[in-house]
PDB file of C-alpha atoms in Angstrom:
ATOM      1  CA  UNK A   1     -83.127 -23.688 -66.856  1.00  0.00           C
ATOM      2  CA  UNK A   2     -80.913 -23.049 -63.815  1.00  0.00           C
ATOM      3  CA  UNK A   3     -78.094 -24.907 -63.230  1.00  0.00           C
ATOM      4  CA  UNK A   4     -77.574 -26.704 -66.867  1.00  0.00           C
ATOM      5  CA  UNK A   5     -79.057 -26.763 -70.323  1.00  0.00           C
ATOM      6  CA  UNK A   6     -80.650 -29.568 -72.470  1.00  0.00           C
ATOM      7  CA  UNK A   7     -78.739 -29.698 -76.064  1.00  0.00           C
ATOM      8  CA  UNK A   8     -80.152 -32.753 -78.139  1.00  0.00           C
ATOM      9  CA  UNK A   9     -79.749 -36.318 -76.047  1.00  0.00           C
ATOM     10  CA  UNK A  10     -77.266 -34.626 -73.796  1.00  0.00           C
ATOM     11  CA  UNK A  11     -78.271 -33.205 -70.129  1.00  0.00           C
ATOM     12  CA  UNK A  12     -75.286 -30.538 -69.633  1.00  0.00           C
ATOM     13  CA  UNK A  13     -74.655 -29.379 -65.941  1.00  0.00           C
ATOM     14  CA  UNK A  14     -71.392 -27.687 -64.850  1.00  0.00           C
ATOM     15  CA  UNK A  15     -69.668 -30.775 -63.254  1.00  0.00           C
ATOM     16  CA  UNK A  16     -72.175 -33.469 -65.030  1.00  0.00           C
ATOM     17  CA  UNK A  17     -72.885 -34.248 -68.479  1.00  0.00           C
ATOM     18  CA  UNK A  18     -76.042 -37.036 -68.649  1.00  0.00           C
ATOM     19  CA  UNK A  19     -76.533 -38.971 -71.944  1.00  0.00           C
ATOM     20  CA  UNK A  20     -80.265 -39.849 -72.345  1.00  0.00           C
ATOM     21  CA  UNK A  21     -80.813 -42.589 -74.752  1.00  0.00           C
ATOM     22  CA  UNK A  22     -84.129 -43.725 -76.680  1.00  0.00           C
ATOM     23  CA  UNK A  23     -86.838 -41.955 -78.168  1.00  0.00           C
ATOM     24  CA  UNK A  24     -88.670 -40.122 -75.531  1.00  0.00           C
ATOM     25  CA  UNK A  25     -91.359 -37.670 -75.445  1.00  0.00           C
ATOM     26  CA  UNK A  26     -89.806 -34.077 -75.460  1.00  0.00           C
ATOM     27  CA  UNK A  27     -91.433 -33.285 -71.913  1.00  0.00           C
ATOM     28  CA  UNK A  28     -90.319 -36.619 -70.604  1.00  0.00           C
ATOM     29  CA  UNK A  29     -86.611 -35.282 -71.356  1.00  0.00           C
ATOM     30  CA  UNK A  30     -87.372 -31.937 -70.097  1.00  0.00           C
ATOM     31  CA  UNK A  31     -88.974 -33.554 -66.862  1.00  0.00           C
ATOM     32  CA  UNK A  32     -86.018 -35.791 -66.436  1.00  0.00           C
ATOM     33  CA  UNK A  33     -83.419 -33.149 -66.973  1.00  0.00           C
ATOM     34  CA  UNK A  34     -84.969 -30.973 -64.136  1.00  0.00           C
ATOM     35  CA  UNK A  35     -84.774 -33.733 -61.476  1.00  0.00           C
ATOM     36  CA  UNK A  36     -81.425 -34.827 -62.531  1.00  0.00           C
ATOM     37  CA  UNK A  37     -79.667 -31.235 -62.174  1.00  0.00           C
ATOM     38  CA  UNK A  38     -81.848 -30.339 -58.872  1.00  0.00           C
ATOM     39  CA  UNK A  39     -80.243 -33.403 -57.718  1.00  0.00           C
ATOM     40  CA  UNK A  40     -76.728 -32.479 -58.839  1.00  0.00           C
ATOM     41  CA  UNK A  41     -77.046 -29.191 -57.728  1.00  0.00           C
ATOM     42  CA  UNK A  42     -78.301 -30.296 -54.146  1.00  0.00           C
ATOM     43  CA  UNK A  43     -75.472 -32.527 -53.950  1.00  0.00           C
ATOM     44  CA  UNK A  44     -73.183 -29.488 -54.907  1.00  0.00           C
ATOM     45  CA  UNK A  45     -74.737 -27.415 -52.013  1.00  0.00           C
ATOM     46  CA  UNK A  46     -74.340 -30.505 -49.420  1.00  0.00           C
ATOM     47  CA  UNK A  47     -70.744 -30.881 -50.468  1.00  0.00           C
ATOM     48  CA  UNK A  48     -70.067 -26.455 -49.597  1.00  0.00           C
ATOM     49  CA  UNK A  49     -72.036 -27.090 -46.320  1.00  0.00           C
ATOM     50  CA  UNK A  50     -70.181 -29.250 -45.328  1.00  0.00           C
ATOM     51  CA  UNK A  51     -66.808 -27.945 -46.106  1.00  0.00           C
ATOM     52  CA  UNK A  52     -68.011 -24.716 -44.766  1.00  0.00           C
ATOM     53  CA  UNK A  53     -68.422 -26.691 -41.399  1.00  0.00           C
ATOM     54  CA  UNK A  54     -65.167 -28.115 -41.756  1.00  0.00           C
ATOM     55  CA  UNK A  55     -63.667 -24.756 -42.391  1.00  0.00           C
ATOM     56  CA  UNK A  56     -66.109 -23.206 -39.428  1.00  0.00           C
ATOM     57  CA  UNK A  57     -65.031 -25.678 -37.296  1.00  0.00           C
ATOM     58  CA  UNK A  58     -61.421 -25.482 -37.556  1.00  0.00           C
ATOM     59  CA  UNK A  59     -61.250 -21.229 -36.873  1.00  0.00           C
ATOM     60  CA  UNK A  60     -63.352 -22.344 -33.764  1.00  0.00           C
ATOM     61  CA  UNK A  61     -60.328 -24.844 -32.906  1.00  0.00           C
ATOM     62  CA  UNK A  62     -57.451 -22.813 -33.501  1.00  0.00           C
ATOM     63  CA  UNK A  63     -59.607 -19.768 -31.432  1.00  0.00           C
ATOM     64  CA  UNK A  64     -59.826 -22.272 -28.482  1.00  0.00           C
ATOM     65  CA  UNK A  65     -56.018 -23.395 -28.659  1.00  0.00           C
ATOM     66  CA  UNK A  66     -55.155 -20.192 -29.115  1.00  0.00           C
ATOM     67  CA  UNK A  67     -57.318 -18.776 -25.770  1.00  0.00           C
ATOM     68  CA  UNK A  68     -55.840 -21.891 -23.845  1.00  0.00           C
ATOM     69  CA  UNK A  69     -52.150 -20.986 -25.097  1.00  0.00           C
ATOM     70  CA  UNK A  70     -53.254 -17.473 -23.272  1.00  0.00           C
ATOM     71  CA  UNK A  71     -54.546 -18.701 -20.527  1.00  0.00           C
ATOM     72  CA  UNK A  72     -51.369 -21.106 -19.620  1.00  0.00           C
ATOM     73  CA  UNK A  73     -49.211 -18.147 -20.203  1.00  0.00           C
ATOM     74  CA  UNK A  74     -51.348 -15.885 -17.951  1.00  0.00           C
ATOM     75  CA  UNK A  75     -51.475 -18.527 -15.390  1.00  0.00           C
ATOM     76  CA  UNK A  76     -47.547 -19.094 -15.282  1.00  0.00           C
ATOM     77  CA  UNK A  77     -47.018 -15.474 -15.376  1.00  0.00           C
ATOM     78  CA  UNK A  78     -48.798 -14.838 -12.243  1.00  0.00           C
ATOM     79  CA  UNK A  79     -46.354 -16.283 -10.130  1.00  0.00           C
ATOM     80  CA  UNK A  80     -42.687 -14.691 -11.113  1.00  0.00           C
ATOM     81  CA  UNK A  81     -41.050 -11.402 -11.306  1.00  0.00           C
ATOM     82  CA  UNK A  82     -41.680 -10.059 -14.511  1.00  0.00           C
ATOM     83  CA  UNK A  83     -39.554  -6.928 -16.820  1.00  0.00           C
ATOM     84  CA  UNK A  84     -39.880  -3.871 -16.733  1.00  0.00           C
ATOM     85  CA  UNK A  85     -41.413  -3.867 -20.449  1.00  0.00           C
ATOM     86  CA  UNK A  86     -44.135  -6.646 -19.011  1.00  0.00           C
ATOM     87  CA  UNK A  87     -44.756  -4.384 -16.646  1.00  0.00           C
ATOM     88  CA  UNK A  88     -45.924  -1.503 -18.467  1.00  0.00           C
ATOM     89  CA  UNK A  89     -47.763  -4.284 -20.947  1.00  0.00           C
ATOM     90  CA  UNK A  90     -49.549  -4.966 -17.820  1.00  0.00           C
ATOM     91  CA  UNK A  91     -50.623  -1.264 -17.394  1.00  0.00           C
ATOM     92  CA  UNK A  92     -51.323  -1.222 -21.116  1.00  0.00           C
ATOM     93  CA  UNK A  93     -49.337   1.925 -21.894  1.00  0.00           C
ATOM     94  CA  UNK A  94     -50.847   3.547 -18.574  1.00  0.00           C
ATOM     95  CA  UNK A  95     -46.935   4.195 -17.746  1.00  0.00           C
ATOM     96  CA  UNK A  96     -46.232   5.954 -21.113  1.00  0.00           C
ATOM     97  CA  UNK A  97     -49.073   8.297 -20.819  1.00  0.00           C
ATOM     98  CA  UNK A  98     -48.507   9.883 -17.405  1.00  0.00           C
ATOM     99  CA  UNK A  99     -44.351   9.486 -17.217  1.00  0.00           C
ATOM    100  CA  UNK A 100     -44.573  13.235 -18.296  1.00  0.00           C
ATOM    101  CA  UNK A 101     -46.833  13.756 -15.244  1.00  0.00           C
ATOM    102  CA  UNK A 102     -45.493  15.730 -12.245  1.00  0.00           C
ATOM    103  CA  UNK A 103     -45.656  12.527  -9.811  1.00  0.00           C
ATOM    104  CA  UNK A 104     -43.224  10.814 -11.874  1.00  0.00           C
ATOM    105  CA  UNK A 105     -40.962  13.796 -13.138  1.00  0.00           C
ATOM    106  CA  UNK A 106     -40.344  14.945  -9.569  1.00  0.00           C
ATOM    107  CA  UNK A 107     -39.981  11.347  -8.508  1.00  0.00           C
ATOM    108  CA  UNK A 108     -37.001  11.211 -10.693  1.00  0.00           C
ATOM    109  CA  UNK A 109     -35.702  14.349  -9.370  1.00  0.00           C
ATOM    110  CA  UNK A 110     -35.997  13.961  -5.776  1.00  0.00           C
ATOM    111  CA  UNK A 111     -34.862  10.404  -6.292  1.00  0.00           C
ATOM    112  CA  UNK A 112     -31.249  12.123  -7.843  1.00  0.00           C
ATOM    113  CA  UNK A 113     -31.221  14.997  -5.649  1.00  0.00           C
ATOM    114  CA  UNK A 114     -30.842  14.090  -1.410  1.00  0.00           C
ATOM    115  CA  UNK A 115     -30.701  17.683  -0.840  1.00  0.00           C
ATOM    116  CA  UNK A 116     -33.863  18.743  -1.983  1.00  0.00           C
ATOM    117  CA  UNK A 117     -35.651  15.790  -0.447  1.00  0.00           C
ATOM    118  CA  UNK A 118     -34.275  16.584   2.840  1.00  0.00           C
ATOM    119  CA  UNK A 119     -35.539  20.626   2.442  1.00  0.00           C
ATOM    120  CA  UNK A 120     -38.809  19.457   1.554  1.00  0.00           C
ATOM    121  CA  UNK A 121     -39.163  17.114   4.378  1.00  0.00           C
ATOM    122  CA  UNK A 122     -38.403  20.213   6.915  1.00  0.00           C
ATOM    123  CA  UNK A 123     -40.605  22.662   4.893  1.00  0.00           C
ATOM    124  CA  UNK A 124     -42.980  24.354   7.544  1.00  0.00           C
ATOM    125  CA  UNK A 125     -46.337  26.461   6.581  1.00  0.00           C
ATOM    126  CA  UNK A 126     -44.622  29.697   5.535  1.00  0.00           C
ATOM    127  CA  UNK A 127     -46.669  32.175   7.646  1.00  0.00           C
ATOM    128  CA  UNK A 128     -45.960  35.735   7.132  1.00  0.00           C
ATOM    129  CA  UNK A 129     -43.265  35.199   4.222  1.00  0.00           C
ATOM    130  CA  UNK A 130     -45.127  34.151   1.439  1.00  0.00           C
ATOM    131  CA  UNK A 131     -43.113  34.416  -1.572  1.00  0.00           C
ATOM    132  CA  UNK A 132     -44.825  35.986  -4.729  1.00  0.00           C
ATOM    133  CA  UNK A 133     -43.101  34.408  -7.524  1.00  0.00           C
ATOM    134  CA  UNK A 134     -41.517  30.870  -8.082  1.00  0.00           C
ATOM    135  CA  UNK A 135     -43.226  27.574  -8.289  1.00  0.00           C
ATOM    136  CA  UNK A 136     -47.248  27.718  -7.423  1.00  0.00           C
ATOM    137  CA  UNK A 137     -46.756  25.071  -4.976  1.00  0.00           C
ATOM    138  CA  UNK A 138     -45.375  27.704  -2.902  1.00  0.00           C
ATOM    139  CA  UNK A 139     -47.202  31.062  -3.881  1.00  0.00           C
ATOM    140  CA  UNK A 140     -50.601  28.952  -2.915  1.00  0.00           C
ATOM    141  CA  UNK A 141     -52.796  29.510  -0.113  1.00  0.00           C
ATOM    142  CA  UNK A 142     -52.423  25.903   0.421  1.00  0.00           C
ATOM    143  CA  UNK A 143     -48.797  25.824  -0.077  1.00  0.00           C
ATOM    144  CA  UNK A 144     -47.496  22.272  -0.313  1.00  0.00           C
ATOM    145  CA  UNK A 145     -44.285  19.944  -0.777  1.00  0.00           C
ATOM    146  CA  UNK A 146     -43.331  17.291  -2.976  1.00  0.00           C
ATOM    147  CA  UNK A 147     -42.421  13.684  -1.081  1.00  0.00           C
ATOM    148  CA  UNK A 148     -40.807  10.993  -2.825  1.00  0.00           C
ATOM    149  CA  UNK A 149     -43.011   7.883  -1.662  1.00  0.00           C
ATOM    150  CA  UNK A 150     -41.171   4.923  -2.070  1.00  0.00           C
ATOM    151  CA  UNK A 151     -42.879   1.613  -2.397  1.00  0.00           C
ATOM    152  CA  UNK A 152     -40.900  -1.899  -3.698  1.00  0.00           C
ATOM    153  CA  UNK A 153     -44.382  -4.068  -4.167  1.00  0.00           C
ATOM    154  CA  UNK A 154     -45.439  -1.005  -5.924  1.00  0.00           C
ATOM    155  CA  UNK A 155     -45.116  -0.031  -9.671  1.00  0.00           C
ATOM    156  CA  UNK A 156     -43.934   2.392 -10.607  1.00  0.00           C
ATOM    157  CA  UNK A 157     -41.911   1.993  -7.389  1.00  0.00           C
ATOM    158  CA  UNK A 158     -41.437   5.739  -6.598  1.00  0.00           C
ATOM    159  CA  UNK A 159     -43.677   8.347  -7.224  1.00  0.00           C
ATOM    160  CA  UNK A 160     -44.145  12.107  -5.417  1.00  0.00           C
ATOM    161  CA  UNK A 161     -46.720  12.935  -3.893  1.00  0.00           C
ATOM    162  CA  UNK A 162     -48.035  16.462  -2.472  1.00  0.00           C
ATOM    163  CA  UNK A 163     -48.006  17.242   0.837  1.00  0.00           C
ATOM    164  CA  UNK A 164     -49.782  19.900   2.518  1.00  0.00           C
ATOM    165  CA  UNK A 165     -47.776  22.266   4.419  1.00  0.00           C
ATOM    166  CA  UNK A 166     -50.418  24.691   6.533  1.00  0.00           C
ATOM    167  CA  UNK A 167     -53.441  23.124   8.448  1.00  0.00           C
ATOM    168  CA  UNK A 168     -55.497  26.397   7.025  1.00  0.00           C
ATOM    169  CA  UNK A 169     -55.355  28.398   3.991  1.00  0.00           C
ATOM    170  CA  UNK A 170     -53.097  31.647   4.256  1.00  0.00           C
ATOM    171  CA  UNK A 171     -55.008  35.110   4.454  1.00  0.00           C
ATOM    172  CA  UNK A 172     -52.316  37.770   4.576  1.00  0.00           C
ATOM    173  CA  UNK A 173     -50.124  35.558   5.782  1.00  0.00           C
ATOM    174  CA  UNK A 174     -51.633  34.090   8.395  1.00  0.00           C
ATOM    175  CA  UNK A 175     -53.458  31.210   8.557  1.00  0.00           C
ATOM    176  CA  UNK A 176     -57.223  31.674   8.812  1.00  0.00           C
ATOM    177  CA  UNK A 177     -58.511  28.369  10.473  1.00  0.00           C
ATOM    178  CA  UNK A 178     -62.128  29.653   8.809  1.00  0.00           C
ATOM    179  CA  UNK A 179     -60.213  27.632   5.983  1.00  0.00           C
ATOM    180  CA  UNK A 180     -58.652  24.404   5.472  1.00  0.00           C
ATOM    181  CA  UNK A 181     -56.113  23.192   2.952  1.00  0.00           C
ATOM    182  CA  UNK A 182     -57.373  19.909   1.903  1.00  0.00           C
ATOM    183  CA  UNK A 183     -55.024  17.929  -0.844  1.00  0.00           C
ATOM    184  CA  UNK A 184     -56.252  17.107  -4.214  1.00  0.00           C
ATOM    185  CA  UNK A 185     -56.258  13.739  -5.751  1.00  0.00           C
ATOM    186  CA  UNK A 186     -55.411  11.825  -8.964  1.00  0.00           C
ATOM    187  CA  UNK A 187     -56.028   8.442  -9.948  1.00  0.00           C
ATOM    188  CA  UNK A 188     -53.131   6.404 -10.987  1.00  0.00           C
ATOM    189  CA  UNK A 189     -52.649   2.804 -12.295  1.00  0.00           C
ATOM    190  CA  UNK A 190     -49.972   0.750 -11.037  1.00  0.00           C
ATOM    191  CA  UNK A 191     -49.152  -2.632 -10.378  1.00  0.00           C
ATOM    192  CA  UNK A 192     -48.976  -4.154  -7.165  1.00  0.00           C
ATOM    193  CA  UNK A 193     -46.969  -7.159  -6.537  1.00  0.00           C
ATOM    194  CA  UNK A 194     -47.561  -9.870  -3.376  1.00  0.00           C
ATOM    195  CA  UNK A 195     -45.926 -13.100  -2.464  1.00  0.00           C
ATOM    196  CA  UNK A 196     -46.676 -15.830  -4.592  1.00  0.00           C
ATOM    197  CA  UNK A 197     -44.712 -19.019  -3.169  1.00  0.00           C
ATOM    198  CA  UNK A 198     -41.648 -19.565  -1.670  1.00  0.00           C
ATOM    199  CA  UNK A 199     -39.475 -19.478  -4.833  1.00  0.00           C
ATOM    200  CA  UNK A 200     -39.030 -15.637  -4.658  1.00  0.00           C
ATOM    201  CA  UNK A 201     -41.790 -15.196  -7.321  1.00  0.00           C
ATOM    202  CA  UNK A 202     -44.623 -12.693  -7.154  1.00  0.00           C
ATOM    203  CA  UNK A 203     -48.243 -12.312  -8.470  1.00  0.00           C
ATOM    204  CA  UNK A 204     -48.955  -8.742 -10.284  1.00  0.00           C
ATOM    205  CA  UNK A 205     -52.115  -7.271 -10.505  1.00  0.00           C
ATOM    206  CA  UNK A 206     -53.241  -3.922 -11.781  1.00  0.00           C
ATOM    207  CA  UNK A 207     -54.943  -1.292  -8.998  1.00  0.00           C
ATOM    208  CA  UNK A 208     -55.811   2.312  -9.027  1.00  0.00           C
ATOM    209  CA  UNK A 209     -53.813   4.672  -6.193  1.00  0.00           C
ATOM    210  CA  UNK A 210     -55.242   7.886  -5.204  1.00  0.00           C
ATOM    211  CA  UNK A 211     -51.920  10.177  -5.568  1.00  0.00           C
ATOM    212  CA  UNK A 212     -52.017  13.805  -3.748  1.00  0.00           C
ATOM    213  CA  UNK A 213     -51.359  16.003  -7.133  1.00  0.00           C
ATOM    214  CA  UNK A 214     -51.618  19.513  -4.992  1.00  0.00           C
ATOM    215  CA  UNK A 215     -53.222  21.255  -2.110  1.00  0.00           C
ATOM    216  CA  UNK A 216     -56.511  24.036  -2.007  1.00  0.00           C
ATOM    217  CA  UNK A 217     -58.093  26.095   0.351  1.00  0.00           C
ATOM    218  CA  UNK A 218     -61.728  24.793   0.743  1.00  0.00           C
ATOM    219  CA  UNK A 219     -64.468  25.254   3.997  1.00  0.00           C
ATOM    220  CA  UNK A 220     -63.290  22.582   6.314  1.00  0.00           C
ATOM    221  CA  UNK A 221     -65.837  19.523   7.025  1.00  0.00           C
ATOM    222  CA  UNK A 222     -68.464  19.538   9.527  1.00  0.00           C
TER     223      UNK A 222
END
């Protein structure tokens, strides 16, 4: 018999213990005992419903407060400037996995070094003197430069970009306009900051920027 046993005049469940008195018929007892521990034992199962509810119902609750809690601080942390370790929590590591990247590098180094910002702004298309060793920036057919771009409502607020130095790709030093140097792309995520009220505070929001990474010779567009 599931659920309890019938020993003598005793019913025994596992929380209830029924004492049957008088001189009944043995299936009478047996009869008896079976409705009296399906009743227990649906009274058990009501009682774990329901606590499971209780218990179901409370994860639910703390999961709402918990997503409101998130949403309040989302909401006040769209208007005011934020650090810089918010930031990159914003880009969701994005910043730690390209910092190695030669936008940022040579950010940092034309950012510390006026001189070589100023020779790369005056580089020309180096017609009939290409050089055959050094950087491949400038031993490509589509030589290029490296510009520090410089944007405050932008982060990371500098980063280099390429700049194409010839209009066509170099054939023995010359430029064959057959050819154009066209700049390659790389997709970057940064934050962009605008106005949010007149406290000084801003709104961030994540974007993708198409960052010149190099220069190649290709057939120019019809």
């Amino acid at each position: 018999m599931a659920g309890g046993k019938v020993l003598g005049d005793y019913i025994y469940n596992t929380n209830v213990v029924i004492e049957v008195k008088g001189d009944f018929p043995p299936i009478f007892t047996i009869t008896v005992a079976v409705v009296l521990l399906a009743l227990v034992s649906d009274i058990g199962g009501q009682k774990r419903r329901s606590n499971d509810r209780q218990r179901d119902g409370g994860g639910k609750e703390r999961r709402r407060q918990s997503r409101n809690r998130g949403n309040k601080l989302e909401k006040s942390s769209q208007c005011q400037d934020i650090s810089e370790k918010q930031k990159q929590r914003k880009l969701r590591g994005a910043r730690k996995a390209y910092e190695k990247t030669a936008p940022i590098v040579l950010a940092e180094q034309l950012k510390n070094d006026a001189g070589r910002r100023r020779r790369n702004a005056e580089m020309e298309c180096p017609e009939s003197a290409v050089p055959h060793d050094g950087d491949i920036s400038q031993r490509a057919i589509s030589p290029w430069a490296w510009e520090l771009d410089v944007n405050v409502n932008r982060y990371p607020t500098e980063i280099a970009k390429a700049k194409c130095l010839c209009t066509a790709c170099l054939v023995n030093g010359v430029q064959d306009y057959n050819y154009a140097s066209e700049p390659i792309y790389s997709q970057m995520k940064v934050l962009r900051r605008t106005k949010c009220d007149r406290k000084d505070r801003w709104r961030y929001e994540v974007a993708w920027e198409n960052i010149p990474v190099g220069c190649t010779c290709a057939n120019p567009q019809s």
